[in-house]
mmCIF file of C-alpha atoms and ligand atoms in Angstrom:
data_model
loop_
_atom_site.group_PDB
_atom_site.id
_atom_site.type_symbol
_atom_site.label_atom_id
_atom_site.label_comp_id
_atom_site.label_asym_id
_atom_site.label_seq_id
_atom_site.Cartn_x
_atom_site.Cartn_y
_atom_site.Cartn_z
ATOM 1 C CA UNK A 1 39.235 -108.828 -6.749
ATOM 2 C CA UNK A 2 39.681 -106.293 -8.940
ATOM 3 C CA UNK A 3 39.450 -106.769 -11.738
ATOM 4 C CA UNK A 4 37.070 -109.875 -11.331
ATOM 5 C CA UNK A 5 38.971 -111.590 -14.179
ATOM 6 C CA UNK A 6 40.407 -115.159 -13.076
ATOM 7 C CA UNK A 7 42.729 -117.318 -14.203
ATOM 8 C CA UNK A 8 41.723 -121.025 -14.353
ATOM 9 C CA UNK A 9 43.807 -123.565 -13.068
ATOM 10 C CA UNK A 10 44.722 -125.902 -15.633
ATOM 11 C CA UNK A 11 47.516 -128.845 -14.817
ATOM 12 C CA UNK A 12 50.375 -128.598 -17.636
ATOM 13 C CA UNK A 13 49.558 -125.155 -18.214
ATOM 14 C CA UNK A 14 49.748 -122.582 -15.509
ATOM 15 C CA UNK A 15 52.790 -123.000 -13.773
ATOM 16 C CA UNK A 16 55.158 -119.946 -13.132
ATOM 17 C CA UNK A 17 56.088 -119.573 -16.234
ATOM 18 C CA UNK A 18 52.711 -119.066 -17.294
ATOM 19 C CA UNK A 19 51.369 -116.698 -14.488
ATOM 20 C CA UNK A 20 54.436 -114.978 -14.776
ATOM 21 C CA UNK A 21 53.473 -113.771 -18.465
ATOM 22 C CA UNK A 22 50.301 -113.330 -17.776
ATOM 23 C CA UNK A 23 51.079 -110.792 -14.449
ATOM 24 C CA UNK A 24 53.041 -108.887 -16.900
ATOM 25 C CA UNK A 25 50.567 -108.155 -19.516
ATOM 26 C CA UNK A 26 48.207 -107.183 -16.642
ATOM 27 C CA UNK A 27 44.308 -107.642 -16.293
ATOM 28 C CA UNK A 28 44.555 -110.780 -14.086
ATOM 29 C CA UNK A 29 42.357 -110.231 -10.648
ATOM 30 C CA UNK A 30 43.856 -113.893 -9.500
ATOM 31 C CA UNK A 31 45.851 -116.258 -10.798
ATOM 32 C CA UNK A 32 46.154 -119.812 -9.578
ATOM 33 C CA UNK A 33 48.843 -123.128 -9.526
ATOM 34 C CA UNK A 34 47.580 -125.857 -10.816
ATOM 35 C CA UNK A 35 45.603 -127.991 -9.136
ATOM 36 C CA UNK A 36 48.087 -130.522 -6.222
ATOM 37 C CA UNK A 37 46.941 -133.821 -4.628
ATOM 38 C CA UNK A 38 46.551 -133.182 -0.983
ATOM 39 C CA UNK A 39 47.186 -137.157 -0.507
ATOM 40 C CA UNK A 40 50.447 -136.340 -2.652
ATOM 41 C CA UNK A 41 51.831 -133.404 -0.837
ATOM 42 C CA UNK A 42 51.830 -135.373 2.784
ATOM 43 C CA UNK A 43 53.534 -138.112 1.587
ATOM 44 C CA UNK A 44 55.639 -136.698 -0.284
ATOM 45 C CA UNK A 45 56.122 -134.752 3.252
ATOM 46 C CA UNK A 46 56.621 -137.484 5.364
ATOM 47 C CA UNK A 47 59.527 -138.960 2.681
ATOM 48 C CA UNK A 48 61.451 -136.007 3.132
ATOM 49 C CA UNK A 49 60.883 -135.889 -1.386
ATOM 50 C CA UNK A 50 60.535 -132.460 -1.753
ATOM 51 C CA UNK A 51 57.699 -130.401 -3.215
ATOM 52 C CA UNK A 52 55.606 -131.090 -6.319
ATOM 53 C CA UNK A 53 56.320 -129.867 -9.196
ATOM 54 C CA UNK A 54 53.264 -127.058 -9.185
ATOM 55 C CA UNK A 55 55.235 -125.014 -6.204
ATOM 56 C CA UNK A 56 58.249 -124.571 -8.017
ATOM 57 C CA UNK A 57 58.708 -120.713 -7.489
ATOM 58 C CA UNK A 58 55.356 -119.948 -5.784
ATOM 59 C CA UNK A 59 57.190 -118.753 -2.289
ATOM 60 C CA UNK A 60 59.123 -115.933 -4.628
ATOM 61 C CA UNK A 61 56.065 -115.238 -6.454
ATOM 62 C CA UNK A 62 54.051 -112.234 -5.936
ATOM 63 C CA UNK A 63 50.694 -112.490 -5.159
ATOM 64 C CA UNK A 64 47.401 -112.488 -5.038
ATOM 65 C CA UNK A 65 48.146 -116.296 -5.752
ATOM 66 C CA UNK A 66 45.268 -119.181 -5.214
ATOM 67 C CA UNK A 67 46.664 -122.598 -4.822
ATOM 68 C CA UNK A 68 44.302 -125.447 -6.199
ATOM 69 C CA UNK A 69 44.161 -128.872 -4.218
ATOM 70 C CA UNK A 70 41.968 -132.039 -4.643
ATOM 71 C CA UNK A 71 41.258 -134.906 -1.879
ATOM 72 C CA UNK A 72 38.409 -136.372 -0.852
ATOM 73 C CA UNK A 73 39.476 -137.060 3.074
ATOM 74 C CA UNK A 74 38.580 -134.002 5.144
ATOM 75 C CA UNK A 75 41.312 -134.514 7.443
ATOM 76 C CA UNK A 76 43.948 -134.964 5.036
ATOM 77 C CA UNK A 77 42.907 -132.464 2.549
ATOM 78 C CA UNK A 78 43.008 -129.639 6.248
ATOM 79 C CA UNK A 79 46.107 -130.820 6.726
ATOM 80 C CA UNK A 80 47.687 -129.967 3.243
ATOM 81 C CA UNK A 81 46.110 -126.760 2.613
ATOM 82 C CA UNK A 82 46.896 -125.431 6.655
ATOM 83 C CA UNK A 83 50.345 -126.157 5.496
ATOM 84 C CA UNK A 84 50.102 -124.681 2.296
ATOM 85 C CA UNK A 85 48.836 -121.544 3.552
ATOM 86 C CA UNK A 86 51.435 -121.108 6.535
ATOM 87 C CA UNK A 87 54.378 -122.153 4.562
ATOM 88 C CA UNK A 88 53.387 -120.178 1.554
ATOM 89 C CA UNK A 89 51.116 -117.372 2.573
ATOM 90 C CA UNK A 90 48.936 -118.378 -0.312
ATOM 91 C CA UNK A 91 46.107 -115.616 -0.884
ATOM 92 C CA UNK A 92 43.302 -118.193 -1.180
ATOM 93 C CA UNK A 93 42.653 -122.120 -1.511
ATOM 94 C CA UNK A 94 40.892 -123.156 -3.856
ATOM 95 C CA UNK A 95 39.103 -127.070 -3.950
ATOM 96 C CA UNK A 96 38.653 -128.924 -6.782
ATOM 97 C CA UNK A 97 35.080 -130.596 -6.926
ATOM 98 C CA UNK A 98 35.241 -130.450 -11.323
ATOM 99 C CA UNK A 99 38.160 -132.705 -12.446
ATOM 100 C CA UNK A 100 36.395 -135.548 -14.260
ATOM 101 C CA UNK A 101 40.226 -137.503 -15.237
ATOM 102 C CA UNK A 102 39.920 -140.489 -14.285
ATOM 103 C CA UNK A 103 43.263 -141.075 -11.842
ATOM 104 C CA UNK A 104 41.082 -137.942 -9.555
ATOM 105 C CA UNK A 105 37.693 -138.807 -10.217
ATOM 106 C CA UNK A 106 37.278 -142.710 -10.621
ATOM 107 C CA UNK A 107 40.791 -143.791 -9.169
ATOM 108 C CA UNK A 108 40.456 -141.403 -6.127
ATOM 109 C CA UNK A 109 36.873 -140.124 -5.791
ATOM 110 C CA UNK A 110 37.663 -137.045 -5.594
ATOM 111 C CA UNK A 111 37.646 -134.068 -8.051
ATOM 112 C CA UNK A 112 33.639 -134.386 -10.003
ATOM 113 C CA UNK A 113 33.063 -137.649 -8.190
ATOM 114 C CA UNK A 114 32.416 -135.558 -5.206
ATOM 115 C CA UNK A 115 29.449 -133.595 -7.058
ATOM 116 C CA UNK A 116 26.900 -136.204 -5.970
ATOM 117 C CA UNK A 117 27.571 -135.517 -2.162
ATOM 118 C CA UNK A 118 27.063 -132.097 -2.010
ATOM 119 C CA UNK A 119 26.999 -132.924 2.062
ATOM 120 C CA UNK A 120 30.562 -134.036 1.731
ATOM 121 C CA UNK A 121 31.553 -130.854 0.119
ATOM 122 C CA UNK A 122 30.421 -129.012 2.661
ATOM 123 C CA UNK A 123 31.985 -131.092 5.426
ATOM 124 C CA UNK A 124 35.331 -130.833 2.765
ATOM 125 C CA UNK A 125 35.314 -127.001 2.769
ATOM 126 C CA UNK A 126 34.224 -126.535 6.771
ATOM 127 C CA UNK A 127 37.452 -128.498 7.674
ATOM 128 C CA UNK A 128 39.620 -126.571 5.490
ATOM 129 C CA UNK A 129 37.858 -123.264 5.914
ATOM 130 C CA UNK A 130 38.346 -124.185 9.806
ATOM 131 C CA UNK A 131 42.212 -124.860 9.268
ATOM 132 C CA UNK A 132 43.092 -122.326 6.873
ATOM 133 C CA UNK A 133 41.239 -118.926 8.705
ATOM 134 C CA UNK A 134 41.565 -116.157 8.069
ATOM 135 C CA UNK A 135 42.654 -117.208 4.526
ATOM 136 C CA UNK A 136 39.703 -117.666 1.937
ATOM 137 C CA UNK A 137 38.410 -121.078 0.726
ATOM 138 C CA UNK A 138 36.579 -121.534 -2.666
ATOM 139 C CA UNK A 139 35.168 -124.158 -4.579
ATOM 140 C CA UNK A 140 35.647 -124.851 -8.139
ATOM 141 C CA UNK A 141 32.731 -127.055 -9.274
ATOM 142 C CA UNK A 142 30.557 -128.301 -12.635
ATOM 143 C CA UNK A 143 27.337 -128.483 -13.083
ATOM 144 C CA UNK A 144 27.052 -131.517 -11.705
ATOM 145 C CA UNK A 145 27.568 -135.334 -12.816
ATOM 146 C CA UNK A 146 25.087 -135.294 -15.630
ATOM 147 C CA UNK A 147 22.726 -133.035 -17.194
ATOM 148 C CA UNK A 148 20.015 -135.289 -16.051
ATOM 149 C CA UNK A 149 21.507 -134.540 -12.306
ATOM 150 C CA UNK A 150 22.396 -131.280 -12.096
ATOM 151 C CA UNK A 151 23.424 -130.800 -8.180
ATOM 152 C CA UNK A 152 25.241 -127.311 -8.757
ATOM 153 C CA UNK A 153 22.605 -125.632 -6.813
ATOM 154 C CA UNK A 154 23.077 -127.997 -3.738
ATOM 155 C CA UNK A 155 26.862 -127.903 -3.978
ATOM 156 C CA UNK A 156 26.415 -124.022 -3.746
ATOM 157 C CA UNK A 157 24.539 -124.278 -1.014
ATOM 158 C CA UNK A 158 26.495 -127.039 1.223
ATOM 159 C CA UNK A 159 29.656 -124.307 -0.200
ATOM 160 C CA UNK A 160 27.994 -121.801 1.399
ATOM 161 C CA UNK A 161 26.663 -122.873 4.618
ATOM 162 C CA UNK A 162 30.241 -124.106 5.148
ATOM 163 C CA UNK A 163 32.003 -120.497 4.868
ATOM 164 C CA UNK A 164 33.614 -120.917 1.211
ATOM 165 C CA UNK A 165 34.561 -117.375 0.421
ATOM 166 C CA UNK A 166 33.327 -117.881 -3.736
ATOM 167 C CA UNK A 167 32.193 -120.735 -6.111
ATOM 168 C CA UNK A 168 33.432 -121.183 -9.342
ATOM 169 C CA UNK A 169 31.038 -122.848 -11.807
ATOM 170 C CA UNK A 170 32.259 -124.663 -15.106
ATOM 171 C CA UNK A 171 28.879 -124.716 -16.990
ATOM 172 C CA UNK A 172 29.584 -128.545 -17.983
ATOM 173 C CA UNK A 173 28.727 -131.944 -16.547
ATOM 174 C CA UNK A 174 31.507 -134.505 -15.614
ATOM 175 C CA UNK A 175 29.825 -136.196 -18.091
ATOM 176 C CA UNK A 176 30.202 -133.504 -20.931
ATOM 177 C CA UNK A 177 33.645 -133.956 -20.019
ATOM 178 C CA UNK A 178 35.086 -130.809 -22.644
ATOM 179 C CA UNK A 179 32.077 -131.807 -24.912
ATOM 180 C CA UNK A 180 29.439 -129.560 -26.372
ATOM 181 C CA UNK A 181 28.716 -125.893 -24.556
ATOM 182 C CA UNK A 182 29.284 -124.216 -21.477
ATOM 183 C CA UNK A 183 25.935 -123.743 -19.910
ATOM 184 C CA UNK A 184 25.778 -119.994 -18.702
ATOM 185 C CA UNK A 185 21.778 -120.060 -18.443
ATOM 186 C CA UNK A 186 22.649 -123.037 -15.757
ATOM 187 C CA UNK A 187 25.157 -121.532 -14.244
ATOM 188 C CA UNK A 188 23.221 -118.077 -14.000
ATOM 189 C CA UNK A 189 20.731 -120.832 -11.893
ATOM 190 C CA UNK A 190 23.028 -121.060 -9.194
ATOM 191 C CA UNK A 191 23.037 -117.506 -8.393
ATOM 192 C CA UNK A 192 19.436 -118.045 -7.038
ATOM 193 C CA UNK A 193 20.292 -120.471 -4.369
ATOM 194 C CA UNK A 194 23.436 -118.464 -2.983
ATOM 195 C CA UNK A 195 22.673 -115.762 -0.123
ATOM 196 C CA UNK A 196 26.266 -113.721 0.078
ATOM 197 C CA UNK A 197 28.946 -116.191 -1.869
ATOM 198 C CA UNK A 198 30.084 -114.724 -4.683
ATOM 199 C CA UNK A 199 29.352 -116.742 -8.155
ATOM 200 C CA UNK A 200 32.069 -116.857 -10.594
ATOM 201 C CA UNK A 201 31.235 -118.219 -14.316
ATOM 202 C CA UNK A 202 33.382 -120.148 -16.207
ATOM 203 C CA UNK A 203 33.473 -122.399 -19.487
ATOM 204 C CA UNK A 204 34.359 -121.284 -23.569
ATOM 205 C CA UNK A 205 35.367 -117.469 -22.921
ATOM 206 C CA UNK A 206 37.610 -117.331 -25.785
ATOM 207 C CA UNK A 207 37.430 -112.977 -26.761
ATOM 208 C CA UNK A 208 37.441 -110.145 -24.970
ATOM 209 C CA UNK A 209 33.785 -109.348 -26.032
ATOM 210 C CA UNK A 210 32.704 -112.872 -24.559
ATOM 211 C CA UNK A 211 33.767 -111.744 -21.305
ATOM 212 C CA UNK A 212 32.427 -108.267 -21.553
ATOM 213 C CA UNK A 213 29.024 -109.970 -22.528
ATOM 214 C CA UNK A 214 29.134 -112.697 -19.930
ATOM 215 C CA UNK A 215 28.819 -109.990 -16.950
ATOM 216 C CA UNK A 216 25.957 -108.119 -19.540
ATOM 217 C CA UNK A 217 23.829 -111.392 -19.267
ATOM 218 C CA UNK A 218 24.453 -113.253 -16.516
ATOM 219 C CA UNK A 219 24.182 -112.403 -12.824
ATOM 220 C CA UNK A 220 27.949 -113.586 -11.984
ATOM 221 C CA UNK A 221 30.436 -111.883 -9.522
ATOM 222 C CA UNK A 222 33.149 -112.808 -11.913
ATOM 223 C CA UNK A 223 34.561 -115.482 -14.557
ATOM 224 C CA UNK A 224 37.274 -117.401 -15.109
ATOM 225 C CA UNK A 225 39.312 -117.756 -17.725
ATOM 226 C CA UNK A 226 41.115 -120.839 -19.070
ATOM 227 C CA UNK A 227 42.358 -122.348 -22.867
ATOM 228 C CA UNK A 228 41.459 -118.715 -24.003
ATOM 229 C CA UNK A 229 44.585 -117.617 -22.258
ATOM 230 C CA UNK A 230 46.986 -119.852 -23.415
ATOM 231 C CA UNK A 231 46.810 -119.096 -26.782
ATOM 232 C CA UNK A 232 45.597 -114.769 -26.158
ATOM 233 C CA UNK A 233 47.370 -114.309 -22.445
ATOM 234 C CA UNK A 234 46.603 -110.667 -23.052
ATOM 235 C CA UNK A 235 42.943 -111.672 -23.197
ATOM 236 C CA UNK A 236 42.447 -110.230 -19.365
ATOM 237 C CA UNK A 237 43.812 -106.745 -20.117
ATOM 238 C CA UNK A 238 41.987 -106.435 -23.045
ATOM 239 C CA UNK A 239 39.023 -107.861 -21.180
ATOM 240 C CA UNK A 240 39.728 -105.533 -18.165
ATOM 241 C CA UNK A 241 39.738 -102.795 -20.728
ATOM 242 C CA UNK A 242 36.332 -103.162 -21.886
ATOM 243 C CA UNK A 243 35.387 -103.956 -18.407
ATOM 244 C CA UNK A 244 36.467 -100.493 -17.371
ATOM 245 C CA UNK A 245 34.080 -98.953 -20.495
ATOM 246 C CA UNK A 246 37.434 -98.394 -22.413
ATOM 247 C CA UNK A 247 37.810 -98.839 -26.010
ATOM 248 C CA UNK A 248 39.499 -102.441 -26.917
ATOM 249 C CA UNK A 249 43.142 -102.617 -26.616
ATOM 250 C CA UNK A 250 44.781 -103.614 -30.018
ATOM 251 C CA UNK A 251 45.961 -106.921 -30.397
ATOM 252 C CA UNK A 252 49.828 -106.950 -29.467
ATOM 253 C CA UNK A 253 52.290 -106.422 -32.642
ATOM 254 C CA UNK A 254 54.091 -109.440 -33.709
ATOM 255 C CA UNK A 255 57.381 -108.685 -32.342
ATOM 256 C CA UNK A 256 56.028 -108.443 -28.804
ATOM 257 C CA UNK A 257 54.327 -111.891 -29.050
ATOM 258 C CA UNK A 258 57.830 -113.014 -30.646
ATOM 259 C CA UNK A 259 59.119 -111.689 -27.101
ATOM 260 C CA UNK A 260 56.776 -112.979 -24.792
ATOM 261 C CA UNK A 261 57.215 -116.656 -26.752
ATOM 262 C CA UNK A 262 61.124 -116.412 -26.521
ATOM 263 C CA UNK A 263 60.888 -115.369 -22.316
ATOM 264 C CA UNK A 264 58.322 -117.635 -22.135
ATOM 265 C CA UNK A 265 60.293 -120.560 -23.059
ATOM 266 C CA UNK A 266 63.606 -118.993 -20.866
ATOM 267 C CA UNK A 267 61.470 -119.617 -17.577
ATOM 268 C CA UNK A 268 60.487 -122.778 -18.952
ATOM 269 C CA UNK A 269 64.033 -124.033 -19.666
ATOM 270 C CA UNK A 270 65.072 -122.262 -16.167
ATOM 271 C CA UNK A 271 62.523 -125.195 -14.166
ATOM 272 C CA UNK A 272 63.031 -128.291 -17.046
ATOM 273 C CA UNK A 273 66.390 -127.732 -17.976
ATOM 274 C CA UNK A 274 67.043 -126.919 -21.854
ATOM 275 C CA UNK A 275 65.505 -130.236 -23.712
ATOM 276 C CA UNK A 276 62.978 -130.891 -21.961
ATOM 277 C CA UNK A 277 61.817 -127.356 -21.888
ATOM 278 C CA UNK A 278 61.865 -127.444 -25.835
ATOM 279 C CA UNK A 279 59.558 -130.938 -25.760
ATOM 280 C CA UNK A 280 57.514 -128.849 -23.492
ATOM 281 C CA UNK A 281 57.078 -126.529 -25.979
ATOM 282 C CA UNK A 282 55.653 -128.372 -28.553
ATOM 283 C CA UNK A 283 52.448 -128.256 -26.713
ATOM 284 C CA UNK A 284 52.887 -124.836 -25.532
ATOM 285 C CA UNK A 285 53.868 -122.678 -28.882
ATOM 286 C CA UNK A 286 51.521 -123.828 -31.300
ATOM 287 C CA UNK A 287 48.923 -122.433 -29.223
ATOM 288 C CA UNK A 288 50.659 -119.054 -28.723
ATOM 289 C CA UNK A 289 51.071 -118.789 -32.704
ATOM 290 C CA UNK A 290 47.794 -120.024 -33.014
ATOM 291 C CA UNK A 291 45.578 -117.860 -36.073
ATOM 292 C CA UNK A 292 49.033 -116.967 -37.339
ATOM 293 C CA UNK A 293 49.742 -117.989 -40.969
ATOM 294 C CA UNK A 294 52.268 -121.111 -41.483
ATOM 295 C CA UNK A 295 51.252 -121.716 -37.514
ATOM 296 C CA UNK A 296 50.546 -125.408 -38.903
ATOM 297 C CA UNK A 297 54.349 -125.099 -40.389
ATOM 298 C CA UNK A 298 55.636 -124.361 -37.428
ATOM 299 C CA UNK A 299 54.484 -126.776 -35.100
ATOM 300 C CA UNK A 300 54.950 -129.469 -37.375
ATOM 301 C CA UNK A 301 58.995 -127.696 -37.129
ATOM 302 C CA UNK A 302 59.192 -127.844 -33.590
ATOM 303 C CA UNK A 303 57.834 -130.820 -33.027
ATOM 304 C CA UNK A 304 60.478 -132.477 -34.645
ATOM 305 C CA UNK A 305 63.673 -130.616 -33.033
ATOM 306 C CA UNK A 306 64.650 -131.085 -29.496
ATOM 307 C CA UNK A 307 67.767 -128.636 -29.652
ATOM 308 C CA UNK A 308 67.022 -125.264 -27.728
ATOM 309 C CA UNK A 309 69.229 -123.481 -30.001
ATOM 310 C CA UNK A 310 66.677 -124.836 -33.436
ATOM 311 C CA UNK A 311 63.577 -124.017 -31.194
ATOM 312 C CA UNK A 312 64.978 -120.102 -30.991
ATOM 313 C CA UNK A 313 66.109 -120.167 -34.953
ATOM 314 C CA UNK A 314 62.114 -121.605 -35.847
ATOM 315 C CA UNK A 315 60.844 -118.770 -33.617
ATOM 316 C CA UNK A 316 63.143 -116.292 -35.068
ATOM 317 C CA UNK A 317 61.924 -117.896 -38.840
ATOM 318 C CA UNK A 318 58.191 -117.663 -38.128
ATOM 319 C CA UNK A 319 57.924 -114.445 -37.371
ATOM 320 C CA UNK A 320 60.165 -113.336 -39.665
ATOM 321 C CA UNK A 321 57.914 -114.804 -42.341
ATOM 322 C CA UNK A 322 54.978 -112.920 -41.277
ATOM 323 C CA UNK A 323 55.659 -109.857 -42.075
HETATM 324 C C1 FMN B 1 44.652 -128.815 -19.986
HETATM 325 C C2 FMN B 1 43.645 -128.474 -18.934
HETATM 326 C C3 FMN B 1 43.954 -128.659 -17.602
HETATM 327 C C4 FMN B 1 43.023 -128.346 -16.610
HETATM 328 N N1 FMN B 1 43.374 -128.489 -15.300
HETATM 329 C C5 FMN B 1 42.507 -128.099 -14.326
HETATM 330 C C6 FMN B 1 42.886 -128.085 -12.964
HETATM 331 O O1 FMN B 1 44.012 -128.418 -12.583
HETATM 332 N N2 FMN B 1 41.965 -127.699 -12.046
HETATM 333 C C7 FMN B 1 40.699 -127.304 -12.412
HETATM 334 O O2 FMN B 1 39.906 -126.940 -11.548
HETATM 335 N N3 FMN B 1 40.337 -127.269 -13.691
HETATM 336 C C8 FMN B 1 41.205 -127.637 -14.653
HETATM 337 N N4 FMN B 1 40.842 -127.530 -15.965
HETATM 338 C C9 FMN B 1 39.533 -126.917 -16.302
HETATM 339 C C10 FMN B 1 39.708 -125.393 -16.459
HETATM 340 O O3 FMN B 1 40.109 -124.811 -15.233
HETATM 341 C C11 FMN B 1 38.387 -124.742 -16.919
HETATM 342 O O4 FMN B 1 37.393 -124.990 -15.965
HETATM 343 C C12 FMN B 1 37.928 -125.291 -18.259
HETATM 344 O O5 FMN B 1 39.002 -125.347 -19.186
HETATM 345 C C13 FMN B 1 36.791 -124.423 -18.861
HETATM 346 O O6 FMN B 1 37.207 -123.099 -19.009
HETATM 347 P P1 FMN B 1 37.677 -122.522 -20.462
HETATM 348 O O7 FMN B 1 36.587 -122.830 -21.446
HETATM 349 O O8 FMN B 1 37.859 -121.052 -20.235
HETATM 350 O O9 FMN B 1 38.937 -123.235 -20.817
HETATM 351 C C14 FMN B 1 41.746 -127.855 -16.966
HETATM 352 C C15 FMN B 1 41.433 -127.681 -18.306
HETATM 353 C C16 FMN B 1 42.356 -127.961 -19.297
HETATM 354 C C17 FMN B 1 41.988 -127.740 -20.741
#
């Protein structure tokens, strides 16, 4: 990957709309969907329903493109991604063995439930890694379930052993939840236990100089990058910038951001359809404006209209009251 600047999956978030911003301002080494029950996708299969909602555009996409999926039954969650990859030529699966909400890890034991078999990782990722060859197979794990049970370095291992291709660490507990601090001393830990799997770090990257500093301290092969993005997308080319020894990039001028937020929300309404699209936004554009001044104006605007055409005249309004 080059450069070895990830995008984290994150469900609500990085759909196409998303990645497709983010692949234009540049600096992204992989991007991924968000993350798809394997259960979901098969039965949704075998009712002839159609695909979930995180595929919509992938085939068209370009790649590299990760797809994320969570199960907890080896055979079922082979089954999904082997289809996955042939239908959809996906550059790498990803497994999700970090996702402490309760319908994936109570309801379904799956997601961070699984961080207390690291045995049952490792038979999770041999099955897939077995049905999906030659494609890659990661993991995307946390620390483990608590801080007083830290199994990261076991996970790594069973990851390992089993052929995953790279092992994402969140430096949290399920426990933590998004409490307190990403953990990069514990993370760094994990490093010592893996033999040739790649170790990426991930948890509260939020500047460019975070990231540069992250591969200063830490022994990682790469990190991924999450909420940062959704409010600074061009965090990875600025990142990749300093990565390269370059000088930082400036922040982007007003009127581009204007731009991006106005495309932005043209993909969005091209999947949802024009209201829904401008309900979706009310979580997405406060955290593009976010540091702005009258950002807390704004969204209190736009959470209040549901026309597309008063969405456009609010964006138009903000920015033209920045200047
Ligand atoms: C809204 C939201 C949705 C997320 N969805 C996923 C997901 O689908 N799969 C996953 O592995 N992690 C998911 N995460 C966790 C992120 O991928 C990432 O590990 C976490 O946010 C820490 O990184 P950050 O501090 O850079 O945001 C999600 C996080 C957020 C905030």
């Amino acid at each position: 990957m080059d450069p070895p600047l990830l995008q984290a999956p994150m469900v609500g978030y990085t759909h196409y709309a998303f990645r497709s911003l983010l692949r234009r301002l540049g600096g992204v080494g992989l991007l991924a969907t968000e993350m798809i029950s394997a259960r979901e996708l098969l039965f949704r299969q075998a009712r002839g329903k159609g695909l979930p909602a995180p595929l919509w555009r992938v085939k068209e996409e370009e790649r590299p493109l990760a797809v994320q999926i969570w199960e907890n039954d080896p055979g079922r969650l082979a089954e999904a991604a082997a289809w996955l990859v042939q239908e959809f030529r996906f550059s790498v699966v990803d497994l999700n063995f970090g996702c402490p909400a309760r319908q994936v890890a109570q309801k379904s034991q799956s997601g961070a439930y699984l961080l207390r078999f690291p045995e049952r990782i490792g038979e999770l990722v041999g099955r897939v890694v077995a049905a999906c060859a030659p494609t890659p197979v990661t993991a995307k794990i946390r620390l483990g379930p608590t801080r007083q049970q830290i199994t990261a370095p076991e996970v790594a291992q069973a990851v390992e052993e089993a052929g995953g291709a790279a092992i994402t660490v969140h430096g949290r507990t399920t426990q933590d939840r998004f409490g307190g601090q990403a953990d990069w001393e514990a993370i760094a830990r994990v490093k010592n236990y893996l033999k040739r799997t790649p170790l990426i770090g991930n948890g509260d990257l939020r500047s460019p100089t975070d990231v540069a500093e992250a591969f200063r301290r830490w022994p990682v092969d790469g990190v991924m990058i999450g909420r940062a993005a959704l409010s600074r997308p061009w965090i990875f080319r600025q990142a990749a910038a300093l990565l390269r020894g370059d000088p930082l990039p400036p922040e982007p001028t007003l009127a581009d951001r204007r731009q991006w937020l106005v495309e932005y929300y043209d993909l969005v309404v091209e999947h949802h359809g024009p209201k829904k699209a401008t309900l979706l936004m009310r979580r997405y554009a406060p955290l593009f404006v976010e540091g702005l001044p009258y950002a807390r104006t704004f969204r209190a605007e736009i959470c209040r209209t549901t026309a597309p055409e008063e969405f456009l005249r609010l964006v138009e309004q903000f920015f033209a009251g920045q200047s």
